[in-house]
Short mmCIF file of C-alpha atoms in Angstrom, two decimals:
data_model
loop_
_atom_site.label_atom_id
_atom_site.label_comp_id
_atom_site.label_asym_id
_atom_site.label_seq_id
_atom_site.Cartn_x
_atom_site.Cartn_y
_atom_site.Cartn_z
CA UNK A 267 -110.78 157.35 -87.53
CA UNK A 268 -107.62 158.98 -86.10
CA UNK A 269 -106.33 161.42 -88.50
CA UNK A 270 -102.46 160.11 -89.40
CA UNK A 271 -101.12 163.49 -89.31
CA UNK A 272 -101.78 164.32 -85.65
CA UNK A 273 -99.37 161.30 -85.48
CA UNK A 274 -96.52 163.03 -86.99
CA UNK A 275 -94.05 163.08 -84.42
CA UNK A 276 -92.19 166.59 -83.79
CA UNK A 277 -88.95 168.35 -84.99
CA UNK A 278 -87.70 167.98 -80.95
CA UNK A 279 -88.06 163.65 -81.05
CA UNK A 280 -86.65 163.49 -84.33
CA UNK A 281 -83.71 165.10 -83.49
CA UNK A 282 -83.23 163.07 -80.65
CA UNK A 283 -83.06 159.66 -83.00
CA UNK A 284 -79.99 157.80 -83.41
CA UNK A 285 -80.23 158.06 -87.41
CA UNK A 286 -80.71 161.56 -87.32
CA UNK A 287 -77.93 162.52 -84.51
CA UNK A 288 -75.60 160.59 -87.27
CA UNK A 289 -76.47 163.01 -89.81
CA UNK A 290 -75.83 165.90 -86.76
CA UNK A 291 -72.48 164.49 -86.91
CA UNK A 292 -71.68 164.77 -90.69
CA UNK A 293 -73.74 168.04 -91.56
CA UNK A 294 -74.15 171.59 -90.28
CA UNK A 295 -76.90 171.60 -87.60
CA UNK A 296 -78.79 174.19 -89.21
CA UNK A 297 -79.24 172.17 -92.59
CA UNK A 298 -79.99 169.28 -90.56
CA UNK A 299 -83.35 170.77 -88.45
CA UNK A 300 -84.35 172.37 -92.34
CA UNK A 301 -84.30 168.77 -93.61
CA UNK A 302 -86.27 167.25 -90.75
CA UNK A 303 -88.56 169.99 -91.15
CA UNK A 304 -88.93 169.57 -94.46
CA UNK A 305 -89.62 166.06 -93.98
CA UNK A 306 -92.62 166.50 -91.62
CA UNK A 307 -94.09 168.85 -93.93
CA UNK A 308 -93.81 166.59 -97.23
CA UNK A 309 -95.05 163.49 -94.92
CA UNK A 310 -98.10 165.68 -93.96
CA UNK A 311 -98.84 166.94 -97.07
CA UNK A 312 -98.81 163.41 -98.96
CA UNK A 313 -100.54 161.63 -95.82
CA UNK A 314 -97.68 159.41 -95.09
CA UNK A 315 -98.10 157.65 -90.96
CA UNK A 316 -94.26 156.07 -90.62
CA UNK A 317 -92.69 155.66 -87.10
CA UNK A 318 -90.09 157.47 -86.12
CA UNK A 319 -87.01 155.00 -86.80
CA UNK A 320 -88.00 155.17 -90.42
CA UNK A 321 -87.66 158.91 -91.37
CA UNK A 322 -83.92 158.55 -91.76
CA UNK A 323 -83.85 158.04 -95.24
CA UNK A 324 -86.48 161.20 -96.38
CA UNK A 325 -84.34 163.27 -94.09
CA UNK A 326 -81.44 162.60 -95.90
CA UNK A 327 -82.81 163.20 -99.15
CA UNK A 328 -83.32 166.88 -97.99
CA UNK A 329 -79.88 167.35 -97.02
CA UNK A 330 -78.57 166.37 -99.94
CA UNK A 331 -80.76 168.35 -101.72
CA UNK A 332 -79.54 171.34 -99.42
CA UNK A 333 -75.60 170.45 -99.63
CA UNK A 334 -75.71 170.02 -103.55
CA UNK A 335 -73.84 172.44 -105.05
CA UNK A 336 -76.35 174.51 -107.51
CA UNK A 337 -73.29 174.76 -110.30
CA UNK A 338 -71.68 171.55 -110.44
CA UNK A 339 -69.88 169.97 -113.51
CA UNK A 340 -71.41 167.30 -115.71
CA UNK A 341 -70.09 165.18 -118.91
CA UNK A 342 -70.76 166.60 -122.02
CA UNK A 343 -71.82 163.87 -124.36
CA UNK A 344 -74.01 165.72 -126.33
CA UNK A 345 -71.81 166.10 -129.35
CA UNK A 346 -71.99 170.04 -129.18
CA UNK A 347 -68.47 171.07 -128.33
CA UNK A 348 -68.94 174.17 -127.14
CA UNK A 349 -72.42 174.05 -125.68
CA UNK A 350 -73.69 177.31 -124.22
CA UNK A 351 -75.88 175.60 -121.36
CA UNK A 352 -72.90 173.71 -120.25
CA UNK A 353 -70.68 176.04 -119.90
CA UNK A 354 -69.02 176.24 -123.34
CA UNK A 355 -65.25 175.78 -123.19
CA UNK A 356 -63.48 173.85 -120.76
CA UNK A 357 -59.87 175.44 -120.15
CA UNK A 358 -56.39 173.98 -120.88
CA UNK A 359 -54.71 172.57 -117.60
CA UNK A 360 -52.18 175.69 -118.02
CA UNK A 361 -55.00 178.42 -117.51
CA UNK A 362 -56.33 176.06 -114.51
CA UNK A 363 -53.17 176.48 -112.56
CA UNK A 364 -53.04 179.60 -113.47
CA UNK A 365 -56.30 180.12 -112.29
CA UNK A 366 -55.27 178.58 -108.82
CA UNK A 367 -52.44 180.75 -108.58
CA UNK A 368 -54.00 184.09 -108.11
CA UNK A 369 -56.96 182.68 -106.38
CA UNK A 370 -55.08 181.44 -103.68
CA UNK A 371 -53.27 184.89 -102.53
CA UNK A 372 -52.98 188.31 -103.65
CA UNK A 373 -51.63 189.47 -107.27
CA UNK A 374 -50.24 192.67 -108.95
CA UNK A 375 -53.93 193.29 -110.50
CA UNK A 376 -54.14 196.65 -110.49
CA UNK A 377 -50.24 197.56 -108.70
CA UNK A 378 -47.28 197.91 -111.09
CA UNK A 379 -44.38 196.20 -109.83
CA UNK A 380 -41.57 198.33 -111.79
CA UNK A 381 -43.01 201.13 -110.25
CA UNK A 382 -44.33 200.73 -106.80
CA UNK A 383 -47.31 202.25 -107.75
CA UNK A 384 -50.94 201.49 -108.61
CA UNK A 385 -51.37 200.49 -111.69
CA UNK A 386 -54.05 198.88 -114.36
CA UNK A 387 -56.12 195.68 -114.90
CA UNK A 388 -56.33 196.42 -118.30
CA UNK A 389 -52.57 195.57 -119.44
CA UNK A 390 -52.86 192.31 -118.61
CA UNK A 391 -53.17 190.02 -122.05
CA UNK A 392 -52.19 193.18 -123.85
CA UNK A 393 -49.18 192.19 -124.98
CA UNK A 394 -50.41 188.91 -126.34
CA UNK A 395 -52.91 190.17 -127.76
CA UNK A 396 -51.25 192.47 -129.95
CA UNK A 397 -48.59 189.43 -131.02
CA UNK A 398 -51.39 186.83 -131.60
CA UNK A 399 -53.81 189.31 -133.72
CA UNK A 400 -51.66 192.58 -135.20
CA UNK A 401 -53.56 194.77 -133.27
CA UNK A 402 -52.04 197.62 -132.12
CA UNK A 403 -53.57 197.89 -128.79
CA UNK A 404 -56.40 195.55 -126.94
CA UNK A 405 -58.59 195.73 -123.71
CA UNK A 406 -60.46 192.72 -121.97
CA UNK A 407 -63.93 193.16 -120.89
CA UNK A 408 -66.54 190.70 -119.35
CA UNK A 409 -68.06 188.95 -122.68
CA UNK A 410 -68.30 189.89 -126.38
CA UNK A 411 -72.16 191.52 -126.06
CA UNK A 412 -70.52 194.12 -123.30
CA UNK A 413 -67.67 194.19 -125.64
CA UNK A 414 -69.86 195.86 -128.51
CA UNK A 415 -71.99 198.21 -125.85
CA UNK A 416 -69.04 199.77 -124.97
CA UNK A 417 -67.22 199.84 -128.52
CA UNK A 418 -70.43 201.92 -129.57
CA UNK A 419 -70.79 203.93 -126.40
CA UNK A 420 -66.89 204.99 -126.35
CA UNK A 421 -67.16 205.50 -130.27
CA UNK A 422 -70.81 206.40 -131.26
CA UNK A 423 -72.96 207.87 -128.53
CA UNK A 424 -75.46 210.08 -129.63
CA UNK A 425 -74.63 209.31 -133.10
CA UNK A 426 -75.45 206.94 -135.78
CA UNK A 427 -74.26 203.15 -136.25
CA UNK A 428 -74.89 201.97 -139.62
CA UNK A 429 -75.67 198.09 -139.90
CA UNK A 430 -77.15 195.67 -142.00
CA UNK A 431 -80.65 194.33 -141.53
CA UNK A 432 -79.57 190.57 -141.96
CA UNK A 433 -76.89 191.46 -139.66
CA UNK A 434 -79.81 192.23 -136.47
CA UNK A 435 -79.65 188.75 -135.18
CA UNK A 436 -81.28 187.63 -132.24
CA UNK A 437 -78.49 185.64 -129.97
CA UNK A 438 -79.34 182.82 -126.70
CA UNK A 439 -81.72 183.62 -124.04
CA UNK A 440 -83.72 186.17 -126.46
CA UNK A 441 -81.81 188.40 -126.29
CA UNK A 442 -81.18 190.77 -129.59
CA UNK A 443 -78.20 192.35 -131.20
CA UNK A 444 -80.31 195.65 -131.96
CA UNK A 445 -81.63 195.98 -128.44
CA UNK A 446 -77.36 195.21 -127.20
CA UNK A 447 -76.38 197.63 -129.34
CA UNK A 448 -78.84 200.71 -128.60
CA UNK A 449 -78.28 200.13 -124.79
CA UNK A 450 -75.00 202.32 -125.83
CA UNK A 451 -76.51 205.38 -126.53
CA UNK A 452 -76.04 204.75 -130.44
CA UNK A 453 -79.20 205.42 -132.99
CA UNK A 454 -79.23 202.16 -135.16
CA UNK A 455 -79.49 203.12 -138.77
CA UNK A 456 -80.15 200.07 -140.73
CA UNK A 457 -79.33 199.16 -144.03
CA UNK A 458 -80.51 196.69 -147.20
CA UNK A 459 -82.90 194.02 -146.72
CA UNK A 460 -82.63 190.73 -144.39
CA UNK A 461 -81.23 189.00 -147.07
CA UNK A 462 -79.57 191.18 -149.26
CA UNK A 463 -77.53 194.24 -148.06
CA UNK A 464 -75.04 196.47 -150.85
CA UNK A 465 -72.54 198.58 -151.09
CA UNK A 466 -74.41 201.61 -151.71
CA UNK A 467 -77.00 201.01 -148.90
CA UNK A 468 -73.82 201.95 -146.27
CA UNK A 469 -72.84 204.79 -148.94
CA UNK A 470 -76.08 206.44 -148.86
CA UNK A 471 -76.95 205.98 -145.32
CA UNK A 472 -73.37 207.90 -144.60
CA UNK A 473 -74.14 211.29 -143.30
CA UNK A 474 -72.68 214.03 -140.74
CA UNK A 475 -74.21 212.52 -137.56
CA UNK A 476 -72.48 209.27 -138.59
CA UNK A 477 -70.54 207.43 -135.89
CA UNK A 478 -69.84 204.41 -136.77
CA UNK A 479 -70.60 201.09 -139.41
CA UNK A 480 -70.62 197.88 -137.68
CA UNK A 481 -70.30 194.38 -139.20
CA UNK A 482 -71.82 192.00 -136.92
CA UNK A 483 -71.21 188.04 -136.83
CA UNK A 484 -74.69 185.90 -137.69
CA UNK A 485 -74.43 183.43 -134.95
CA UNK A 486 -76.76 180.29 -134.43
CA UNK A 487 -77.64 179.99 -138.53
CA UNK A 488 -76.45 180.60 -142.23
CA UNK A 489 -77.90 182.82 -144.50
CA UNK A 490 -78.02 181.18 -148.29
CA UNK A 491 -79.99 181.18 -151.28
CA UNK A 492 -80.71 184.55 -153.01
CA UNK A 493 -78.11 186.57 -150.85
CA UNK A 494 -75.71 189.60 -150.57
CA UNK A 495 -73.51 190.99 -148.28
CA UNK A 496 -71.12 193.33 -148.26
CA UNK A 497 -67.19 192.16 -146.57
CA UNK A 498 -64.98 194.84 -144.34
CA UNK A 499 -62.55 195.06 -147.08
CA UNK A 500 -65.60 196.70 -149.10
CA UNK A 501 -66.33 198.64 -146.55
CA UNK A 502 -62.95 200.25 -145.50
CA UNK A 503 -62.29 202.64 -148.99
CA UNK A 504 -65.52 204.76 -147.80
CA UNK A 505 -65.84 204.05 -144.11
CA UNK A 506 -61.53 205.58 -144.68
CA UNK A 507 -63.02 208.44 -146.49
CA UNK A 508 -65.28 209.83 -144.40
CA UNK A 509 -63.57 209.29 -141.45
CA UNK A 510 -65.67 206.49 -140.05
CA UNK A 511 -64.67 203.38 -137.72
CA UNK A 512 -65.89 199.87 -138.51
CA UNK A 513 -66.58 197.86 -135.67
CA UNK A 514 -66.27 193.66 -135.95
CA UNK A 515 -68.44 192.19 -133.72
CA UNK A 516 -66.61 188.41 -134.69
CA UNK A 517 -68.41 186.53 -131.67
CA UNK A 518 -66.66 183.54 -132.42
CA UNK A 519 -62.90 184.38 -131.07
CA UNK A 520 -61.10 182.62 -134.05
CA UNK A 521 -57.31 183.09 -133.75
CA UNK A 522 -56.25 180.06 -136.22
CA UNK A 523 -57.23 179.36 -139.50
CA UNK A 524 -59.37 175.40 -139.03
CA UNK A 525 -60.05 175.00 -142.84
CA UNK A 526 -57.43 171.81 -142.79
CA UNK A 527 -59.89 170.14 -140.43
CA UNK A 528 -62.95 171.30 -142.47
CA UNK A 529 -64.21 174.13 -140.81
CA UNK A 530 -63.36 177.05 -143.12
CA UNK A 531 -65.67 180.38 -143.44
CA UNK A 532 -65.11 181.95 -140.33
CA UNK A 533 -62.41 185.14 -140.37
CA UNK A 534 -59.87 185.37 -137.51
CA UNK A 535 -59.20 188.26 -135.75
CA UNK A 536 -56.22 189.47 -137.60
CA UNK A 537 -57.93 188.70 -141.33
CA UNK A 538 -60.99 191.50 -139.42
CA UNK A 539 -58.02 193.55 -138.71
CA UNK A 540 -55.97 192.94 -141.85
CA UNK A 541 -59.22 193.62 -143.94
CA UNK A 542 -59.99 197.51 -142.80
CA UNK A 543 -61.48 196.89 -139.34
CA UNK A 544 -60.85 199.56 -136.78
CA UNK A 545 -61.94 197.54 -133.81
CA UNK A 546 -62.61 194.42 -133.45
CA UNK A 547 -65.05 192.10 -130.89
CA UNK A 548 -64.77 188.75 -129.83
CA UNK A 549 -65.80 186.09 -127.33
CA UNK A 550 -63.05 184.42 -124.99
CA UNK A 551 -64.95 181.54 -124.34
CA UNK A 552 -65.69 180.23 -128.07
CA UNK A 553 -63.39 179.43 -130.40
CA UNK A 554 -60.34 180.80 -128.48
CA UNK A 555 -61.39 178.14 -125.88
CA UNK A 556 -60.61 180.09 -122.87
CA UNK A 557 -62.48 181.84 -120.20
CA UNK A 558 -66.03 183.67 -120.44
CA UNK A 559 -64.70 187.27 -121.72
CA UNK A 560 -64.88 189.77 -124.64
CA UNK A 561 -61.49 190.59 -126.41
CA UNK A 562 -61.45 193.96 -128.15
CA UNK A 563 -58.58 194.89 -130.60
CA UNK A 564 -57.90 197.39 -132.49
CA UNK A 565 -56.13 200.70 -133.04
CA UNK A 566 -54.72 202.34 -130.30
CA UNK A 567 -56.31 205.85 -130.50
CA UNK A 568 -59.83 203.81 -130.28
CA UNK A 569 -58.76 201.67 -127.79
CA UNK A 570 -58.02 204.54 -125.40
CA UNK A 571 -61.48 205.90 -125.95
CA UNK A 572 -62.83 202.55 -124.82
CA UNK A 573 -60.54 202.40 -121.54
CA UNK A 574 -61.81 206.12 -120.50
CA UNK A 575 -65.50 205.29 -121.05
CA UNK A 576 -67.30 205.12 -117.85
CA UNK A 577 -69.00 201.16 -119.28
CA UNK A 578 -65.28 200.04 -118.61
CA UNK A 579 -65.88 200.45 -115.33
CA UNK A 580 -69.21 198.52 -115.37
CA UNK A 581 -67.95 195.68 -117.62
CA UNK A 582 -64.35 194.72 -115.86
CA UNK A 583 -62.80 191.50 -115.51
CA UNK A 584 -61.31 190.00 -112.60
CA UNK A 585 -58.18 187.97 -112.14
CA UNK A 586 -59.36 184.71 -112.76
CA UNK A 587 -60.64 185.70 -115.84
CA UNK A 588 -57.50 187.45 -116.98
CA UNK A 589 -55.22 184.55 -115.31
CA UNK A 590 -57.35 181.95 -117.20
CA UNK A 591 -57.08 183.96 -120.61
CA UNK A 592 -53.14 185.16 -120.27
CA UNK A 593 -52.49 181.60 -119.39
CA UNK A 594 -54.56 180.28 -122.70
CA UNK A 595 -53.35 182.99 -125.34
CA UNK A 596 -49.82 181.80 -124.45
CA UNK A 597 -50.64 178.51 -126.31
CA UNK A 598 -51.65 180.05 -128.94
CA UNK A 599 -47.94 180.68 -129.89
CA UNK A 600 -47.36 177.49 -131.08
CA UNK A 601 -49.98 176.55 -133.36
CA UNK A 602 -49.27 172.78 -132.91
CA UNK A 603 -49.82 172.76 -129.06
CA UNK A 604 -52.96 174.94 -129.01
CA UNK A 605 -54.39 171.95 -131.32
CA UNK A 606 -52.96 169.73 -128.82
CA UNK A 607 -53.65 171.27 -125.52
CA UNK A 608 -56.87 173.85 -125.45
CA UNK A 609 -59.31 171.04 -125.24
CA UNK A 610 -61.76 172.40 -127.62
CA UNK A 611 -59.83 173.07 -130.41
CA UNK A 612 -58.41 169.50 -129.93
CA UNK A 613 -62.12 168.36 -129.91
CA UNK A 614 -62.99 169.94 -132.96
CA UNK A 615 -59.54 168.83 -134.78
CA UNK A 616 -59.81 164.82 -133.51
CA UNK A 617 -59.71 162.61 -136.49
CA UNK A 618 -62.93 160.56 -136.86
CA UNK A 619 -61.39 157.32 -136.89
CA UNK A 620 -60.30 158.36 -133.23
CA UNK A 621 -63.22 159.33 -131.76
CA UNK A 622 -64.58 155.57 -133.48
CA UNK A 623 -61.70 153.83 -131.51
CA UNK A 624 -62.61 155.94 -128.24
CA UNK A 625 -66.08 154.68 -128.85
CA UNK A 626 -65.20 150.91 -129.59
CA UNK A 627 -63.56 151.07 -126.08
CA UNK A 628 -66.10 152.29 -124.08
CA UNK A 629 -68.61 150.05 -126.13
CA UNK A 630 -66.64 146.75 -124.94
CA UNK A 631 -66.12 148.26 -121.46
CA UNK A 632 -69.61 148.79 -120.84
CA UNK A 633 -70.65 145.19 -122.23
CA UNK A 634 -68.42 143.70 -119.78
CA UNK A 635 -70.80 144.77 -117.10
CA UNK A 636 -73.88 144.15 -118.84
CA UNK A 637 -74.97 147.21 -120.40
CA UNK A 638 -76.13 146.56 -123.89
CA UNK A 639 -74.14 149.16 -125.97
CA UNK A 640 -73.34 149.92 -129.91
CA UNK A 641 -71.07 152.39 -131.84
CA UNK A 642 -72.57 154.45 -134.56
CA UNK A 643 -72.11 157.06 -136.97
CA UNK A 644 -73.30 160.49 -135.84
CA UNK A 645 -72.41 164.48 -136.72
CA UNK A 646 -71.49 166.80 -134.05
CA UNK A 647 -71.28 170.66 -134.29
CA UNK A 648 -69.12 173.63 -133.08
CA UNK A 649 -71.54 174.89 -131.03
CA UNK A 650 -72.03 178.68 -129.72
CA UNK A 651 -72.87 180.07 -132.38
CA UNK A 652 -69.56 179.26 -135.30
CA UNK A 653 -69.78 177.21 -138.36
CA UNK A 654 -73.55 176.56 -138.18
CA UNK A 655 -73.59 175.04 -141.55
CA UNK A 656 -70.85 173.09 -140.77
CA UNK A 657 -71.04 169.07 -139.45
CA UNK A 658 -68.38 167.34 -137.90
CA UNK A 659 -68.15 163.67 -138.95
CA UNK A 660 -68.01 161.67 -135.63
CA UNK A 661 -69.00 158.56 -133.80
CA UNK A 662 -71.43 157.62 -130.60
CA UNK A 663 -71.72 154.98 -128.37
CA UNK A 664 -75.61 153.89 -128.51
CA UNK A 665 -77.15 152.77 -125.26
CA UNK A 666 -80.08 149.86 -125.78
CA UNK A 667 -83.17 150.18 -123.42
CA UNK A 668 -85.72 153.10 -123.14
CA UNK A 669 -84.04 155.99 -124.71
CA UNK A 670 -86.01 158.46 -122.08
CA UNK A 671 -85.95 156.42 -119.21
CA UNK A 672 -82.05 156.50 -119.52
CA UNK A 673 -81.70 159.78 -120.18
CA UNK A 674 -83.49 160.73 -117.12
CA UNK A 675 -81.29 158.14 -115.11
CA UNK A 676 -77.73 159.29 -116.52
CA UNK A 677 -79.02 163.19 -116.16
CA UNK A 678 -79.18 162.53 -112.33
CA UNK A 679 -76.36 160.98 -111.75
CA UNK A 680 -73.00 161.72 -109.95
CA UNK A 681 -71.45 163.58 -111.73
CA UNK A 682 -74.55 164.11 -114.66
CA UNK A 683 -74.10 162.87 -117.79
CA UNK A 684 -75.67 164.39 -120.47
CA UNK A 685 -76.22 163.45 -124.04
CA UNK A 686 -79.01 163.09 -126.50
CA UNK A 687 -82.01 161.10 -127.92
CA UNK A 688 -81.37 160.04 -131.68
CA UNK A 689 -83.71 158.30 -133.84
CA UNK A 690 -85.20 156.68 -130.68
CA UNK A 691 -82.19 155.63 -128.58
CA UNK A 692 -80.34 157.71 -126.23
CA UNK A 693 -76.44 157.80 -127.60
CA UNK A 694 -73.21 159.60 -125.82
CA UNK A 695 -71.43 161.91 -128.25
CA UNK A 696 -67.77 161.73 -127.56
CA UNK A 697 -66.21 164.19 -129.98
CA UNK A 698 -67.13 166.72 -127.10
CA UNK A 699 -66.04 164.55 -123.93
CA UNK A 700 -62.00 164.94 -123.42
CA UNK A 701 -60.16 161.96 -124.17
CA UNK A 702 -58.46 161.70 -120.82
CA UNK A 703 -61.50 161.52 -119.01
CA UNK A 704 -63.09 158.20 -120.70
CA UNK A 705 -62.58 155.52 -118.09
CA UNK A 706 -64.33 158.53 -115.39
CA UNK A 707 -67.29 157.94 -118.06
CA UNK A 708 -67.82 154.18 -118.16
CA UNK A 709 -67.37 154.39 -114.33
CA UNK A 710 -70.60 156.81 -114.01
CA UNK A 711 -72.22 154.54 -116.49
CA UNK A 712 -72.06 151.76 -114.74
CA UNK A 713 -72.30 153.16 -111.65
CA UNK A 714 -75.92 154.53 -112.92
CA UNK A 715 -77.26 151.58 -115.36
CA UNK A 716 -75.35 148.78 -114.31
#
């Protein structure tokens, strides 16, 4: 019996096929000869004999796989607002454009206009910075874990850092606040128990070789039950008298007080700074709902240590990031439109009863095509890391049919949508899917299922 692969016709005739000199037309060349040989090698290694007219197809299943952008955006249905593996906040239109302003030409960075000289990346969001938090000076870094390495390495190398054992979290992708923070040259000097730290364990642990104290934000999980911890405002008397710095590591990025909507417990950045904090840490892309970057504020004198250490170097922004963030703070001078237009804080703030209606829409939209559908209560979360004991009353649209079969089937689609199984039955989330962008949804439903 002839073997089928010594059948396999060559790179060469395949070329030469009307199907695949289409896909010549419409594709880079180079992408085009991978894919056929691609093809050849997958029909050879699962024994497939075809002619050549019907490779078309397989080809172009390699070259999409090739032209598929590796980042791509999806729908967030999952009911997590600001979901770390999907990118956490998405920005306000504002910090788009802004975005697409300095991308598309060249920008006084680092060149000070008044001047005519060079000047600094790090006065950018400065000024806002200070107005928004009380902070008498700021600098911008690349996220809020660089943020502390070089709060402790401008402030504390080769010295001590005081911090509280239930305070050593571990944070996403394994990585741990203890092994962050020693990366800056500090010696960790920890304090009280895992669940119960005092007052005196931070006076006793005080000594001459004593840098800094550092109050670090418990993301990802709440510690209750037989439990004590010691607040900044404790802290600042002694940390004042011996000439000691706290350092807030807030995560979060919490710039306006949420506790009308329910989601109270978390400080802002000026109650860190109003309490006795001398610098304080936070993430850009949280809570602030802006880019991916790590805000420090704090007094001035600090501050200045931070820009001169050589990490500032190693952990700079760029101008997206700092467009993106300039263009978001400025929302945030109007309480009333950052609720309205940094889409996760309008999310998070969404009455219920809204988020049912959105649902009820979509429902009846999706039953018009013949997609069996139902709305249902559900809880979402923050996300990231804030208010983990904290539920968000919501609503989902419930999809009938094989809850993993449809997952799998919406996950691949164009764009993906992704949401989650619950109690059997795959549901879309839509406290954490922007408002505007409902009728794209039901389109990629159907487009998918229907």
């Amino acid at each position: 019996m002839t073997d089928a692969r010594r059948a396999m016709p060559g790179v060469g005739s395949l070329l030469e096929t009307a199907e695949t000199k289409a896909l010549l037309e419409a594709n880079p060349r180079s992408v085009v000869v991978n894919a056929v040989r691609q093809a050849i090698d997958e029909a050879r290694r699962d024994g497939s004999s075809q002619a050549i007219t019907d490779w078309a197809e397989r080809i172009e299943s390699h070259i999409r796989a090739a032209t598929t952008r590796s980042l791509r955006p999806v729908f967030n249905a999952t009911g997590v607002v600001l979901h770390t593996n999907l990118g956490r906040a998405p920005l306000a239109q504002s910090a788009i454009d802004a975005v697409a302003d300095v991308a598309k030409g060249f920008s006084n960075l680092e060149y000070d206009l008044a001047t005519g000289k060079r000047g600094s990346r790090y006065v950018h969001c400065v000024d806002l910075l200070r107005e928004l938090t009380g902070a008498e000076d700021a600098i911008v870094v690349n996220n809020c874990a660089s943020a502390l390495v070089l709060t402790l390495s401008a402030l504390a190398r080769g010295r001590e850092v005081i911090v509280s054992r239930g305070e050593l979290v571990e944070i996403g992708g394994s990585f741990r606040v203890p092994d962050i923070m020693q990366r800056s040259g500090a010696t960790l000097i920890e304090v009280g128990t895992t669940n119960r730290t005092h007052l005196d364990d931070y006076r006793r642990a005080i000594s001459s070789r004593t840098g800094a104290i550092a109050k670090i934000h418990r993301s990802n999980f709440a510690l209750t039950g037989f439990t004590a911890d010691v607040e900044v405002n404790a802290l600042a008397p002694i940390a004042s008298e011996h000439g000691i710095p706290i350092v807030h590591d807030l995560g979060s990025g919490l710039l306006i007080d949420l506790s009308d909507f329910g989601l109270s417990g978390e400080p802002t950045a000026r109650d860190a700074l109003d309490a006795g904090a001398s610098v304080v840490m936070m993430s850009g892309d949280k809570l602030l709902g802006g880019p991916q970057a790590g805000i420090i504020v704090g007094k001035k004198n600090m501050i200045d240590l931070l820009r001169r250490d050589p990490f500032a170097r190693v952990l700079r922004v760029d101008k997206m990031t700092l467009a993106a963030l300039t263009a978001t703070l400025e929302l945030y001078r109007d309480r009333d439109v950052a609720l309205k237009e940094i889409p996760a804080l309008a999310m998070l703030t969404a009455p219920a009863d809204a988020i049912r209606s959105r649902c009820e829409r979509l429902s009846d939209e999706l039953r018009k095509t013949g997609i069996e559908s139902s709305v249902i209560e559900s809880e979402a979360s923050v996300g990231a890391g804030a208010f983990p004991a904290k539920p968000i009353p919501s609503f989902a649209v419930r999809l009938n049919g094989n809850a993993n079969e449809t997952e799998a089937r919406l996950r691949a689609g164009d764009p993906p949508i992704i949401g989650r199984i619950f109690e059997g039955a795959f549901i879309l989330e839509l406290r954490s899917f922007p408002a505007r962008d409902d009728v794209s949804l039901v389109n990629a439903i159907v487009k998918v299922l229907g």
